[in-house]
């Protein structure tokens, strides 16, 4: 008895000391990583987890080390465990995305990059958008086409480098320029951030950061950057050109012309003067009337650009830019179609088709609608649908925007808006959904488009944490229209908003109504899982347990999440409340029914712990042995060896099991 007491007397101080030194071990692990001693770093992370199995930072660190060791599968397991214990750890999401890419699992990588684009830091969002563009086969996940290079600099600079207190030849500045010249906008932007950390206010860094953001479609941030870049020697005046472009795209003619005129006063570049003179002439000649009868502005004074480009510039509208030869040719084609105006005039007294006439289910981007298969715009919509089916999303976006602009006021124009919003939402470009949705909502929209568009707007506003706006948008939605949403979808979103915006409005009750209204079995269980998570957040654990039980009772055969998550949550919750029989039941079901190699080791380990808590050391040893045999080399198998030895010692001292 004294020996046993002495063992535990020694064991617990050591455990307490280990808990108090976790921070030091994590710091030591990082130092090993910096020195390239990956195995030693991994040992430190294991030591932390031996004391605290919920330490998300240790799982993240272990995952990063294993990724560097090119053990991508185990790295992925570690990143998942990190997120399990800290869902807000965006570095773990980034690690998952990179690990999936390394494993060649493109779809999973895309899904994780989308999550990071939504919830990551600004740097992570930029990286995620760049990776999405690469994986999805587009130049960028942004829908804004890259702008042409800035007009060449003036030969006589408005400021000289000698008079500047800033440096423009540091290694970081040169690295940013190199990435900029290769049109690697996101990479270049990272360098400009580093320059500004060392030299706050550097106008050169602001200038190039503005161009990068302009090309990435981040116009608000680009505007801020350009307004702080005018003092950049040689090139700062070009910021007026880009600001003119930004305000032109926004339809602010006065401010666009003001910046263009400032640019013309400072530049001596003939090509730049020719282009901007044409833009100013077009803006001055464009009436503020409806786009149905576009004016034809005067031809630019300079003939430096090609004839096709000049014709295109003289006829393009504020909402569509002539950024490349291809887009200029499209503008030329648009100019030639004078008959469109007459067609639109004939539609003035004709009610729009209450559509859609045809709905096509697509693998990517949800449903695709044709308001009319015979009226103007049908061929363009079909072209956009073909692009979506080939996963050429940027081309599909261009085609839908063209349909909207070529045939304003027609039934298919409204269908194009709906399809564009649905595609943006699928790509998780919520800022685009909000911008277009807010604009379109000012127009007279008929059902079913009105409810569908307001629902998508509310969903994107929720993802952007604009809960009050989302609440207002959702109030305009009528459920079960031809394009959705269903009553269940509307109530589910209403409950999600209520948790943040109207917590006193009984959000669990709203979610219960959504569950009752949902007819799809899998979606119903997903809503139940959200209800369980909500009850857990509200610390109503009995209600959370009941919601998890309802999931298990209604799980279809051969399903994974949310059934798998529910059964593990029930096991963990029962273990924490020391309900050993229930914990044993759920962990055993998890092992037999959901053979997830990342979770089964944990379940077997917990089964052994349950038996040990009950004093059934023989069964505990049996569970630990199974874990060691079937999942040898895993973290929990290593832990099982330690607990197995302790169980054998205790059993031996009770005189039941002899070594």
Tab-separated table of C-alpha atoms in Angstrom, residues 72-73 76 98-106:
chain	number	residue	atom	x	y	z
A	72	UNK	CA	1.143	14.994	-45.289
A	73	UNK	CA	-1.398	12.458	-44.018
A	76	UNK	CA	-3.600	16.630	-41.921
A	98	UNK	CA	-2.016	22.906	-48.039
A	99	UNK	CA	-1.977	19.286	-46.891
A	100	UNK	CA	-4.920	18.417	-49.130
A	101	UNK	CA	-3.127	20.061	-52.046
A	102	UNK	CA	0.029	18.053	-51.303
A	103	UNK	CA	-2.064	14.864	-51.183
A	104	UNK	CA	-3.632	15.700	-54.553
A	105	UNK	CA	-7.135	16.052	-53.083
A	106	UNK	CA	-8.180	19.111	-55.070
